[in-house]
Short mmCIF file of C-alpha atoms in Angstrom, two decimals:
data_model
loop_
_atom_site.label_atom_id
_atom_site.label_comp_id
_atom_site.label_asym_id
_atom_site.label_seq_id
_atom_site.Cartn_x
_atom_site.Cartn_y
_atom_site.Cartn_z
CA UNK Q 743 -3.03 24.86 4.88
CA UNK Q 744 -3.09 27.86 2.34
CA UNK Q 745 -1.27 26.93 -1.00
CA UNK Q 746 2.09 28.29 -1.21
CA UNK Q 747 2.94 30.07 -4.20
CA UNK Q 748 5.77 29.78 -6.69
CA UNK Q 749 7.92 27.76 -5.16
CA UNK Q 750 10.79 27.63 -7.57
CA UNK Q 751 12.35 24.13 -8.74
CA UNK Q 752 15.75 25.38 -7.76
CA UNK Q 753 14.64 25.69 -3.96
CA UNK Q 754 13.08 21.98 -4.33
CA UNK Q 755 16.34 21.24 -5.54
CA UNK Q 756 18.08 22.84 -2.67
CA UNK Q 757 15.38 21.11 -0.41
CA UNK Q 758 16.75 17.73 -1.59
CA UNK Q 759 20.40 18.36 -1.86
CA UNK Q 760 20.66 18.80 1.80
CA UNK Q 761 19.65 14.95 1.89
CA UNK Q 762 21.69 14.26 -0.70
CA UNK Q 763 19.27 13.26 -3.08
CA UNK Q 764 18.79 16.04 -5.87
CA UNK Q 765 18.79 13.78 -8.64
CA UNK Q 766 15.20 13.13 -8.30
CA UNK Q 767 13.50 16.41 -7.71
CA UNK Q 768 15.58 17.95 -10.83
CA UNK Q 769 13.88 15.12 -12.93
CA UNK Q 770 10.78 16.21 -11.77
CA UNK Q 771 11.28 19.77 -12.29
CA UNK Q 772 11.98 18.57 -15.68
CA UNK Q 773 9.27 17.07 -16.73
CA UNK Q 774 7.15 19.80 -14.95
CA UNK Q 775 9.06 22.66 -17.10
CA UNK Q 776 8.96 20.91 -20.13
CA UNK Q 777 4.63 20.50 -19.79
CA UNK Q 778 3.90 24.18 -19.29
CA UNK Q 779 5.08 27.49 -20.72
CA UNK Q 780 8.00 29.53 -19.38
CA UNK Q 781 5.39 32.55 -18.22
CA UNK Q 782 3.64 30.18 -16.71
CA UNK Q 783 4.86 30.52 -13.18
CA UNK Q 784 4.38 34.14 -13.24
CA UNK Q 785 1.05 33.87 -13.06
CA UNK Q 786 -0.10 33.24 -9.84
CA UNK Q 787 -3.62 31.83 -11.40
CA UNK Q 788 -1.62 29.08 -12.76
CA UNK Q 789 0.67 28.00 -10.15
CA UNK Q 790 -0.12 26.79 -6.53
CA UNK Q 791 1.99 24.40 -4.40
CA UNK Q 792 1.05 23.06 -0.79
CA UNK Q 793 3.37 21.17 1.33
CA UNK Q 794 2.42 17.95 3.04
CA UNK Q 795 3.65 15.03 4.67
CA UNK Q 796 3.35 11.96 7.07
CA UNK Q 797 5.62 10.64 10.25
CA UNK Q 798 5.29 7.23 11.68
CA UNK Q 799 6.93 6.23 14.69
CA UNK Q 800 6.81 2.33 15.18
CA UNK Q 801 8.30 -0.13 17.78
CA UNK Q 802 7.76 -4.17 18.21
CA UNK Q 803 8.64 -6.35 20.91
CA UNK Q 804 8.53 -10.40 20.12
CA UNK Q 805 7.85 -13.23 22.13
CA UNK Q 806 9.29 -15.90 19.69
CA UNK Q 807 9.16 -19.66 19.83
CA UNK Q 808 12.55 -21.60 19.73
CA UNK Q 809 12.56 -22.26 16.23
CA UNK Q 810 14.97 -20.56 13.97
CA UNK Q 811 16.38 -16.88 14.60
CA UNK Q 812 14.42 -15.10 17.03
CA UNK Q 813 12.95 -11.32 16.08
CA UNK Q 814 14.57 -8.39 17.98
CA UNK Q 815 12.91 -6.18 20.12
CA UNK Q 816 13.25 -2.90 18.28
CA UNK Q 817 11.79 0.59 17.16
CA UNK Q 818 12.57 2.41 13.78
CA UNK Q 819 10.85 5.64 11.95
CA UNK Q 820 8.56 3.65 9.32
CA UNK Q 821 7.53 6.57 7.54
CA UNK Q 822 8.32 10.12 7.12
CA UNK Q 823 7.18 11.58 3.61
CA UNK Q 824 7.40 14.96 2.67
CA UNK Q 825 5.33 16.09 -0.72
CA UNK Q 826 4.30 18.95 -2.83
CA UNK Q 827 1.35 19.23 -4.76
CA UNK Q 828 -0.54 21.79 -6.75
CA UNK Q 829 -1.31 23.16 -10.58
CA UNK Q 830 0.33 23.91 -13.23
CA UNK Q 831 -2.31 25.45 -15.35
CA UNK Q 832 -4.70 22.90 -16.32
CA UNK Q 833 -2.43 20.04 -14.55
CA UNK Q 834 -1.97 18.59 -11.20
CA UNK Q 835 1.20 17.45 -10.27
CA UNK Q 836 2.80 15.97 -7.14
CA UNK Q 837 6.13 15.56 -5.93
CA UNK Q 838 6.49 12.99 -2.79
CA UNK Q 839 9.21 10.94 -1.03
CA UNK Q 840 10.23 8.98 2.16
CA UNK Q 841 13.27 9.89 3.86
CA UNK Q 842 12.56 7.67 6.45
CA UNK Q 843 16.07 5.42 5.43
CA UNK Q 844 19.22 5.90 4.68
CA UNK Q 845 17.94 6.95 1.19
CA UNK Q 846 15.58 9.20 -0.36
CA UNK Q 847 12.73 6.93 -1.67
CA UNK Q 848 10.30 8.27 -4.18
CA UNK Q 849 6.85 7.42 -4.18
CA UNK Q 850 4.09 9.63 -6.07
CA UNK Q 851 6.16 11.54 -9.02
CA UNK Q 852 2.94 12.26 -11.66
CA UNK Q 853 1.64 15.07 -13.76
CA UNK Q 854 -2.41 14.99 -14.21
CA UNK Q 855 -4.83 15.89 -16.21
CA UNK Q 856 -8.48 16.34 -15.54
CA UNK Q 857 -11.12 15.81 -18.98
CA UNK Q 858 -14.40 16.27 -16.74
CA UNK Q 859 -16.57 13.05 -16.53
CA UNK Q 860 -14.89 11.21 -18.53
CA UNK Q 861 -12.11 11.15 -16.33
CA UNK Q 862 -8.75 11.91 -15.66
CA UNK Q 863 -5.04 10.76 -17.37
CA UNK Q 864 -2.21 10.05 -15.11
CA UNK Q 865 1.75 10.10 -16.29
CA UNK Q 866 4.46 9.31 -14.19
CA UNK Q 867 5.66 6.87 -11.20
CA UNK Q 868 2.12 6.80 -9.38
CA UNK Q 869 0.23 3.53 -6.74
CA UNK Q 870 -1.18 0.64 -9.02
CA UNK Q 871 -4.85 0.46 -8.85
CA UNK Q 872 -5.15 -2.98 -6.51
CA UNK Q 873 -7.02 -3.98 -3.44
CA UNK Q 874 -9.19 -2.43 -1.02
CA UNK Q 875 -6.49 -2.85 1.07
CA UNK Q 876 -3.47 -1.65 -0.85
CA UNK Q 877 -5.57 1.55 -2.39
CA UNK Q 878 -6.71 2.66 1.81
CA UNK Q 879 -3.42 5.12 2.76
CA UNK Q 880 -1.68 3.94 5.81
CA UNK Q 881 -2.76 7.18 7.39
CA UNK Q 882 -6.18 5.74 7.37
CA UNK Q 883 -6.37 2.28 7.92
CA UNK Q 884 -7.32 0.01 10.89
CA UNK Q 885 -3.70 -1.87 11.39
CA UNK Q 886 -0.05 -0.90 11.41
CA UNK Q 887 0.64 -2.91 8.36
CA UNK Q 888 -1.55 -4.01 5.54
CA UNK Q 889 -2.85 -7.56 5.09
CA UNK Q 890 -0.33 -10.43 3.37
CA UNK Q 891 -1.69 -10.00 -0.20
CA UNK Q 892 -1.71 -5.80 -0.01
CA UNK Q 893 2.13 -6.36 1.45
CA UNK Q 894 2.96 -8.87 -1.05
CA UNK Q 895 1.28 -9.09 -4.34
CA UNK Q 896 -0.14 -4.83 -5.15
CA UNK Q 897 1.81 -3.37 -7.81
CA UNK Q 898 2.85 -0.50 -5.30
CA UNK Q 899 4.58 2.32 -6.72
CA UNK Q 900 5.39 2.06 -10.65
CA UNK Q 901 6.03 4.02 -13.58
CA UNK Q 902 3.39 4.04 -16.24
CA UNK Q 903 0.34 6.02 -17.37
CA UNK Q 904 -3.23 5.54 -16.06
CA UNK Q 905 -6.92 6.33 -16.57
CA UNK Q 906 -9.50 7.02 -13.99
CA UNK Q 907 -13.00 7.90 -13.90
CA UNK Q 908 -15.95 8.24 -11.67
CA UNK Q 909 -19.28 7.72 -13.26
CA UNK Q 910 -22.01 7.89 -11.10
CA UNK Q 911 -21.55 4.94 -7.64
CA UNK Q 912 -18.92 3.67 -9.72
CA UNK Q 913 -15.24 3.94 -9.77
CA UNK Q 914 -12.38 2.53 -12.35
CA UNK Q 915 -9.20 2.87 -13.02
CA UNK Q 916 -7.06 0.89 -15.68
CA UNK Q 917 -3.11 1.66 -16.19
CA UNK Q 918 -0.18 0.07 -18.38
CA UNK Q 919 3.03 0.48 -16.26
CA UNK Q 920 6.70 -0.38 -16.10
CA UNK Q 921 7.46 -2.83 -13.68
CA UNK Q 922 10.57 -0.20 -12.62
CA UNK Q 923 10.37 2.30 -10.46
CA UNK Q 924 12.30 5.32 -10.06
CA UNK Q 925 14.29 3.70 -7.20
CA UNK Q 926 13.95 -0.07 -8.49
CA UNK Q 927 15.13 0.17 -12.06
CA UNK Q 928 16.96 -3.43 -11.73
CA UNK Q 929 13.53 -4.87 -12.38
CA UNK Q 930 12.65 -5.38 -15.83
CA UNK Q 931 9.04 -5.85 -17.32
CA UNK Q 932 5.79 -4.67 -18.94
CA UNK Q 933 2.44 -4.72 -17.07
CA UNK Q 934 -1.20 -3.81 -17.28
CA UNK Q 935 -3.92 -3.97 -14.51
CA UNK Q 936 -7.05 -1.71 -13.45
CA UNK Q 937 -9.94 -2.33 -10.66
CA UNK Q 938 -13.53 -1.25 -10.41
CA UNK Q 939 -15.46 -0.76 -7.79
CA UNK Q 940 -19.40 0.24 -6.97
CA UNK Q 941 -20.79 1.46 -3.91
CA UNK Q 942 -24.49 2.61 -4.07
CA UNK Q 943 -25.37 5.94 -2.70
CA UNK Q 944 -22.75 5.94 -0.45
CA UNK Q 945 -23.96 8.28 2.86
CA UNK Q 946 -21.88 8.83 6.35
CA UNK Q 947 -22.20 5.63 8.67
CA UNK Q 948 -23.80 3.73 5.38
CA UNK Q 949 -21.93 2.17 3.12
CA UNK Q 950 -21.57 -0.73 1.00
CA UNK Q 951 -18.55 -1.70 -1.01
CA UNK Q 952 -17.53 -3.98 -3.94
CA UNK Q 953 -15.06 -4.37 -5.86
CA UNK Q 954 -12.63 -6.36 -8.45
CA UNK Q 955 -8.86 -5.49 -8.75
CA UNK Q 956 -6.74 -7.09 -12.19
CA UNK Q 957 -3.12 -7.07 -13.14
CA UNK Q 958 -0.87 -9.04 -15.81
CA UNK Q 959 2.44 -8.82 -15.06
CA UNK Q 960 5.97 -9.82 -17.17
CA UNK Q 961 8.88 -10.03 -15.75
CA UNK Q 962 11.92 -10.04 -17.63
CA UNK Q 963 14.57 -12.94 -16.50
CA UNK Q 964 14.30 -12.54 -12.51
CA UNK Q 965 17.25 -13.46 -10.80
CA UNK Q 966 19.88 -13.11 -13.36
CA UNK Q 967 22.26 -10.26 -14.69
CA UNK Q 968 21.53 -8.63 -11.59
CA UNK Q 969 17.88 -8.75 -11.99
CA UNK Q 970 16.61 -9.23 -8.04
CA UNK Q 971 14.49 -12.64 -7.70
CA UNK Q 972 10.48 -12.45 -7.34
CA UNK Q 973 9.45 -14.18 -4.05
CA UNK Q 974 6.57 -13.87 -2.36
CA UNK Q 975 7.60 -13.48 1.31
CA UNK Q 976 5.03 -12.08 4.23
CA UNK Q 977 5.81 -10.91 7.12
CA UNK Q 978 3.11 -12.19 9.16
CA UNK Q 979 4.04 -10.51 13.14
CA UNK Q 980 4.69 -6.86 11.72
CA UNK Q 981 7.28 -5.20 9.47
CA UNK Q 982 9.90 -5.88 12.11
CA UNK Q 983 9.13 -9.43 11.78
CA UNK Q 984 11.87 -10.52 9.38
CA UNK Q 985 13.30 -13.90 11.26
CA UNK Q 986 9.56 -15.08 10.60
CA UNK Q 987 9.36 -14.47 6.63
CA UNK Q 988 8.04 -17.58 5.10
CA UNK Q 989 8.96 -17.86 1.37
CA UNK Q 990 5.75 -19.13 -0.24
CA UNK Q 991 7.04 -18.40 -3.95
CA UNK Q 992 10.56 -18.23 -5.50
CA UNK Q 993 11.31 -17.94 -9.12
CA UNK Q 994 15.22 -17.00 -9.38
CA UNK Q 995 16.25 -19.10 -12.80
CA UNK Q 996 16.66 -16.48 -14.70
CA UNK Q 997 13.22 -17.44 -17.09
CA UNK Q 998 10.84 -14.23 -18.17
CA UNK Q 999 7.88 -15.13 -15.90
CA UNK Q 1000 4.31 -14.16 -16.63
CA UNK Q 1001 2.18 -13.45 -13.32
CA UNK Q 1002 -1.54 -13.17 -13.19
CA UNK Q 1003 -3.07 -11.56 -9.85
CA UNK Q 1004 -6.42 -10.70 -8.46
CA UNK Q 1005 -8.61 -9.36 -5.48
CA UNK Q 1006 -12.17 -9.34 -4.82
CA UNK Q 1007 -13.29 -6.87 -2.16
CA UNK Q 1008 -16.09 -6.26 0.09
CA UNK Q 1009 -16.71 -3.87 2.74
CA UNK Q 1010 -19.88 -2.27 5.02
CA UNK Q 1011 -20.17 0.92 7.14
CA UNK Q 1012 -22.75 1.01 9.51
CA UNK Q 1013 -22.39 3.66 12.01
CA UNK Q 1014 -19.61 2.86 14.35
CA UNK Q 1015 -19.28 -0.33 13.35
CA UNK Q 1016 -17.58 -1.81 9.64
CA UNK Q 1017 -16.19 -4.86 8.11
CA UNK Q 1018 -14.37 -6.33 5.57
CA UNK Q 1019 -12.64 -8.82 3.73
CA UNK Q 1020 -10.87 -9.17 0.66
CA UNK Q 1021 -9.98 -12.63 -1.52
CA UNK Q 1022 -6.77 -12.16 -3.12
CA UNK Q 1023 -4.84 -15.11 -5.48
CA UNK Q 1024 -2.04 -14.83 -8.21
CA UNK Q 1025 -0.68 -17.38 -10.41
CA UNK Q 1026 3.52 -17.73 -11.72
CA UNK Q 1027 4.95 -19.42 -15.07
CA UNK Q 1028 8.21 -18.72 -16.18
CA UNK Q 1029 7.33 -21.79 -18.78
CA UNK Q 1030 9.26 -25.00 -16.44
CA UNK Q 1031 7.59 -24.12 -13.24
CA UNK Q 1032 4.82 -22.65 -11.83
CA UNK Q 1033 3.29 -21.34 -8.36
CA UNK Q 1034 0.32 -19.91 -7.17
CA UNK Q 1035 -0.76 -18.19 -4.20
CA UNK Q 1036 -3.97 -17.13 -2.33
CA UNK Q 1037 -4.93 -14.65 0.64
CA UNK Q 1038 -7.89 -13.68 2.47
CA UNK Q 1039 -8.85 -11.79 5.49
CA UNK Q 1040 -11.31 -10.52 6.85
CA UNK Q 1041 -11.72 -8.10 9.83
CA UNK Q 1042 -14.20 -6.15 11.89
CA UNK Q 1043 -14.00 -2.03 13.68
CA UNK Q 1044 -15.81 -0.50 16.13
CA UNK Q 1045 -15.61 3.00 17.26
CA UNK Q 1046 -16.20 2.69 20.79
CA UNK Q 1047 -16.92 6.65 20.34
CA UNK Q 1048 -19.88 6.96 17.61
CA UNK Q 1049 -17.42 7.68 15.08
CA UNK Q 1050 -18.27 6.31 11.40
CA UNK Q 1051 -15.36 4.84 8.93
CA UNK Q 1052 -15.50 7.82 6.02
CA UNK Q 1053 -15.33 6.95 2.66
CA UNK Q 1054 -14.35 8.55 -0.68
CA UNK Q 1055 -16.74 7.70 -3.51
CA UNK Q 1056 -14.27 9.53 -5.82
CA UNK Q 1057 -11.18 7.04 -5.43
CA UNK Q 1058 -13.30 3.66 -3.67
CA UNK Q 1059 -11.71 3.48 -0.40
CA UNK Q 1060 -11.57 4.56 3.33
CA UNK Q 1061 -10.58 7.99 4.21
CA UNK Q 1062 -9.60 9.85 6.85
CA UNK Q 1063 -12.38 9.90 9.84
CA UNK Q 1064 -14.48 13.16 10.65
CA UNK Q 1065 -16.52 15.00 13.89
CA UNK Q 1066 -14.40 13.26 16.12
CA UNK Q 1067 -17.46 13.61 19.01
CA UNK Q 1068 -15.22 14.27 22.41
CA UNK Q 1069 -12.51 15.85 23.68
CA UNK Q 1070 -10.48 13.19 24.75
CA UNK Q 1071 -10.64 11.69 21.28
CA UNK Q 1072 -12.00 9.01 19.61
CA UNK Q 1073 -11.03 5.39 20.34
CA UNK Q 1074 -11.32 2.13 17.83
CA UNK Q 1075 -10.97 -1.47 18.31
CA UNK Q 1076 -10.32 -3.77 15.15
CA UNK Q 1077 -10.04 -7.44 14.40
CA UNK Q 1078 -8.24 -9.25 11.70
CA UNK Q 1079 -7.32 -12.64 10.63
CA UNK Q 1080 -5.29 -12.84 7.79
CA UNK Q 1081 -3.63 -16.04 6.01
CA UNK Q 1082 -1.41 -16.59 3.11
CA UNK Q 1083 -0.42 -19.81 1.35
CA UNK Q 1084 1.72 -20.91 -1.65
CA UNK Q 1085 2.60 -23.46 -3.59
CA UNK Q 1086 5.33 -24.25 -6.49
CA UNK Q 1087 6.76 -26.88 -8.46
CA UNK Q 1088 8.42 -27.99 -11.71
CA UNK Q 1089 5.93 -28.54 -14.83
CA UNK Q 1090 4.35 -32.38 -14.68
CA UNK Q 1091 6.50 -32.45 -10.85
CA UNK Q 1092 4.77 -32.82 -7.37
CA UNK Q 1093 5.20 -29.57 -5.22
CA UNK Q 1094 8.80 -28.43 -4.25
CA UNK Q 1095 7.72 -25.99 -1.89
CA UNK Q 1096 3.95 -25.95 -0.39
CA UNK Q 1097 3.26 -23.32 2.59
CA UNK Q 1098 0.69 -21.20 4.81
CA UNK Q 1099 1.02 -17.99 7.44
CA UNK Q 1100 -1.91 -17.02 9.16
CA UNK Q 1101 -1.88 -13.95 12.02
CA UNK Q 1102 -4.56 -12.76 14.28
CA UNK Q 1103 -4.12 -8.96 14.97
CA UNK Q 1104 -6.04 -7.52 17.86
CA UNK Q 1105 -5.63 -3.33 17.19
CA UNK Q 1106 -6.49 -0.29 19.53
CA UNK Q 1107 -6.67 3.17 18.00
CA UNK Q 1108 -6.79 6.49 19.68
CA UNK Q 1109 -7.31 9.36 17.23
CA UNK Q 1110 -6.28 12.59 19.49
CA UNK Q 1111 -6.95 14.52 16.74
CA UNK Q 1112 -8.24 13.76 12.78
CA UNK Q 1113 -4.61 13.78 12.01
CA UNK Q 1114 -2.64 12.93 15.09
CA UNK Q 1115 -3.14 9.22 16.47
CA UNK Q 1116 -1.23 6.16 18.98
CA UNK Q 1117 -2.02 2.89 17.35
CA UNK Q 1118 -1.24 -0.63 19.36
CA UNK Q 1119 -1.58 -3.64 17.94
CA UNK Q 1120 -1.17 -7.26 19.66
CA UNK Q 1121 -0.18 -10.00 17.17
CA UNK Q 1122 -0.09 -14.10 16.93
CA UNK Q 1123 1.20 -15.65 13.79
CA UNK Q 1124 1.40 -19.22 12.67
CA UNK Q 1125 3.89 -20.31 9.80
CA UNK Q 1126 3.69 -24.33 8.70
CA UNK Q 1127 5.77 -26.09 5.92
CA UNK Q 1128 2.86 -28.15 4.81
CA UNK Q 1129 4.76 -30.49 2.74
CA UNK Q 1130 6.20 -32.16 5.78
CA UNK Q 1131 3.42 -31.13 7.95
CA UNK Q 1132 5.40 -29.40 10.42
CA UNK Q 1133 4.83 -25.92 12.32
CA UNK Q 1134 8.48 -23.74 11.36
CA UNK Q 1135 7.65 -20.53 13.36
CA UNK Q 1136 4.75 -19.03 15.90
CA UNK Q 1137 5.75 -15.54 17.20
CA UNK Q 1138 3.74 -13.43 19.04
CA UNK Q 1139 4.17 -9.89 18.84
CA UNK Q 1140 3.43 -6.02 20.18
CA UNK Q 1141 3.62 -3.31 17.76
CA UNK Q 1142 3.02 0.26 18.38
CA UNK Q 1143 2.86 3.61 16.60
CA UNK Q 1144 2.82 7.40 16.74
CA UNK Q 1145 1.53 9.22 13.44
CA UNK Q 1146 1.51 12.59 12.31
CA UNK Q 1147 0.37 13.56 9.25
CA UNK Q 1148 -0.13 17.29 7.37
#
């Protein structure tokens, strides 16, 4: 859509005060005044804003086992982000949030600044470089919900500054954050983390994909003085799944806790068909216990269509899809199976809590349009206590959505 020009930070304001949530966009208009001049948005060659945004429509409906409390059948607006972007002279900004709940929610809040090849700076609350999985937008990828480890252990949204460059088939990106964000300012910490990736001479319906993802992560005294816990906690039959939640890790004694995570990724394109997996672990000490988990999945697509996966050598990950070939659409299958297990105990102890989730998630997409698309997915998880060797939940599950995005 054409850029819309200067779009004062008193209408933004005005924008957000009708959902009662002007506190953010007036920081943001703060930090944007204070980086450029006052003339500055009287020039139109220095100021352009476009206006952007996402809607996802979901529902589930469970066929539970008898164990524990069963999920509801039930439907609920996952997403629905609104965002401005632009220049401000020689920066890019952008403002975005999700008003999907009964709060405003920010996510990308950033100024950046562009230094040619040798990359570009990032300030602000921006996504943590981490994962394949985590780094593909949920406008773009396969599944209604990410894998456990992109759910569970990426950094998501934080406040911090980054780096990023793109030298030649290679991509990396290396940030020091806060682990607060904007919205989440009970949690306390310091953290650093950055992922590379390399894909040579990536070309439409060829592509080959690796890549490593880092992060070290302190947490300052989870669980006490009103600091929330850290848990690891998947929800293995769909956002909507929370009666089948598995707690895999739980540090709550109020210790600083150092966490180490990783991800190794892989991924081909060729033609209609792609695949990929990822190998994801992280390690907890809060210095008288510790816990470590893993991940890994690993899934196949196929555009029943001709359509090709796109990808973006610039950031190392999937974009949105192009020449959709007919006019009814194109259409995509996908295959995943994803597990998840965890394990904890007290220093020199055996294991106080030892468990595993695995799902397999059979998806249908049909893309109407680039940006307009029904996704269905058909779900069977598995959830076993595997200190006493017992299964504690199997749920089966249909999950559905309706996206829009601008």
């Amino acid at each position: 859509m054409p850029p819309l020009q200067r779009i004062p930070c008193a209408h933004l304001g005005g924008i957000v005060d009708h959902i009662n949530s002007r506190w953010h966009v007036a920081t943001a208009c703060a930090l944007l005044s204070a980086a450029i001049p006052a003339s500055a948005a009287a020039d139109d060659s220095t100021f352009s804003a476009s206006l952007g945004g996402r809607l996802h429509l979901d529902f589930a409906t469970f066929d539970n086992d008898d164990r524990g409390i069963a999920n509801k059948d039930d439907t609920e607006v996952r997403r629905a982000w609104l965002d401005v972007s632009g220049k401000l002279q020689a920066l890019n900004y952008k403002l975005e949030a999700d008003v999907s709940g009964d709060r405003v929610e920010a996510k990308d809040v950033y100024l950046a600044r562009a230094f040619g090849r040798a990359g570009t700076l990032t300030v602000g609350q921006f996504k943590q470089y981490f994962s394949l999985d985590d780094r593909t937008s949920s406008n773009y990828g396969s599944f209604l919900e990410r894998g456990n480890a992109g759910t569970t252990l990426a950094p998501l949204y934080r406040l911090g500054a980054s780096w990023q460059a793109n030298p030649g088939d290679f991509t990396w990106a290396a940030s020091l954050y806060s682990l607060e964000s904007i919205d989440a300012w009970q949690v306390k910490g310091r953290a650093a983390g950055g992922r590379v990736t390399w894909a040579p001479h990536p070309a439409a319906g060829d592509v080959l994909h690796l890549g490593l993802s880092l992060a070290h992560e302190a947490y300052d005294r989870p669980g006490a003085d009103g600091v929330p816990a850290l848990r690891i906690r998947p929800r293995p039959a769909g956002h909507l799944s929370d009666q089948s939640r598995l707690t895999l890790i739980d540090f709550a004694a109020g210790r600083d806790t150092d966490v180490e995570k990783w991800s190794l990724e892989y991924a081909q394109v060729r033609g209609p068909l792609s695949w990929q997996g990822e190998f994801s672990g992280a390690t907890f000490n809060d210095s008288a216990q510790r816990g470590k988990v893993l991940a890994g999945y690993g899934m196949l697509s196929w555009f029943l269509t001709g359509e090709s996966k796109a990808y973006d050598r610039r950031t190392g990950r999937f974009a949105r899809i192009k020449d959709i070939r007919h006019r009814g659409g194109a259409f995509e299958l996908a295959l995943r199976y994803d597990q998840m297990r965890g394990n904890q105990h007290l220093d020199g102890q055996p294991d106080l809590r030892r468990g595993s989730t695995q799902a397999w998630t059979l998806g249908g997409n049909w893309y109407l349009r680039d940006n307009l698309r029904f996704m269905l997915n058909v779900i069977q998880s598995h959830n076993r206590d595997r200190l006493s060797g017992t299964t504690v939940d199997r749920t089966r599950a249909v999950t559905g959505r309706l996206q829009f995005d601008f």
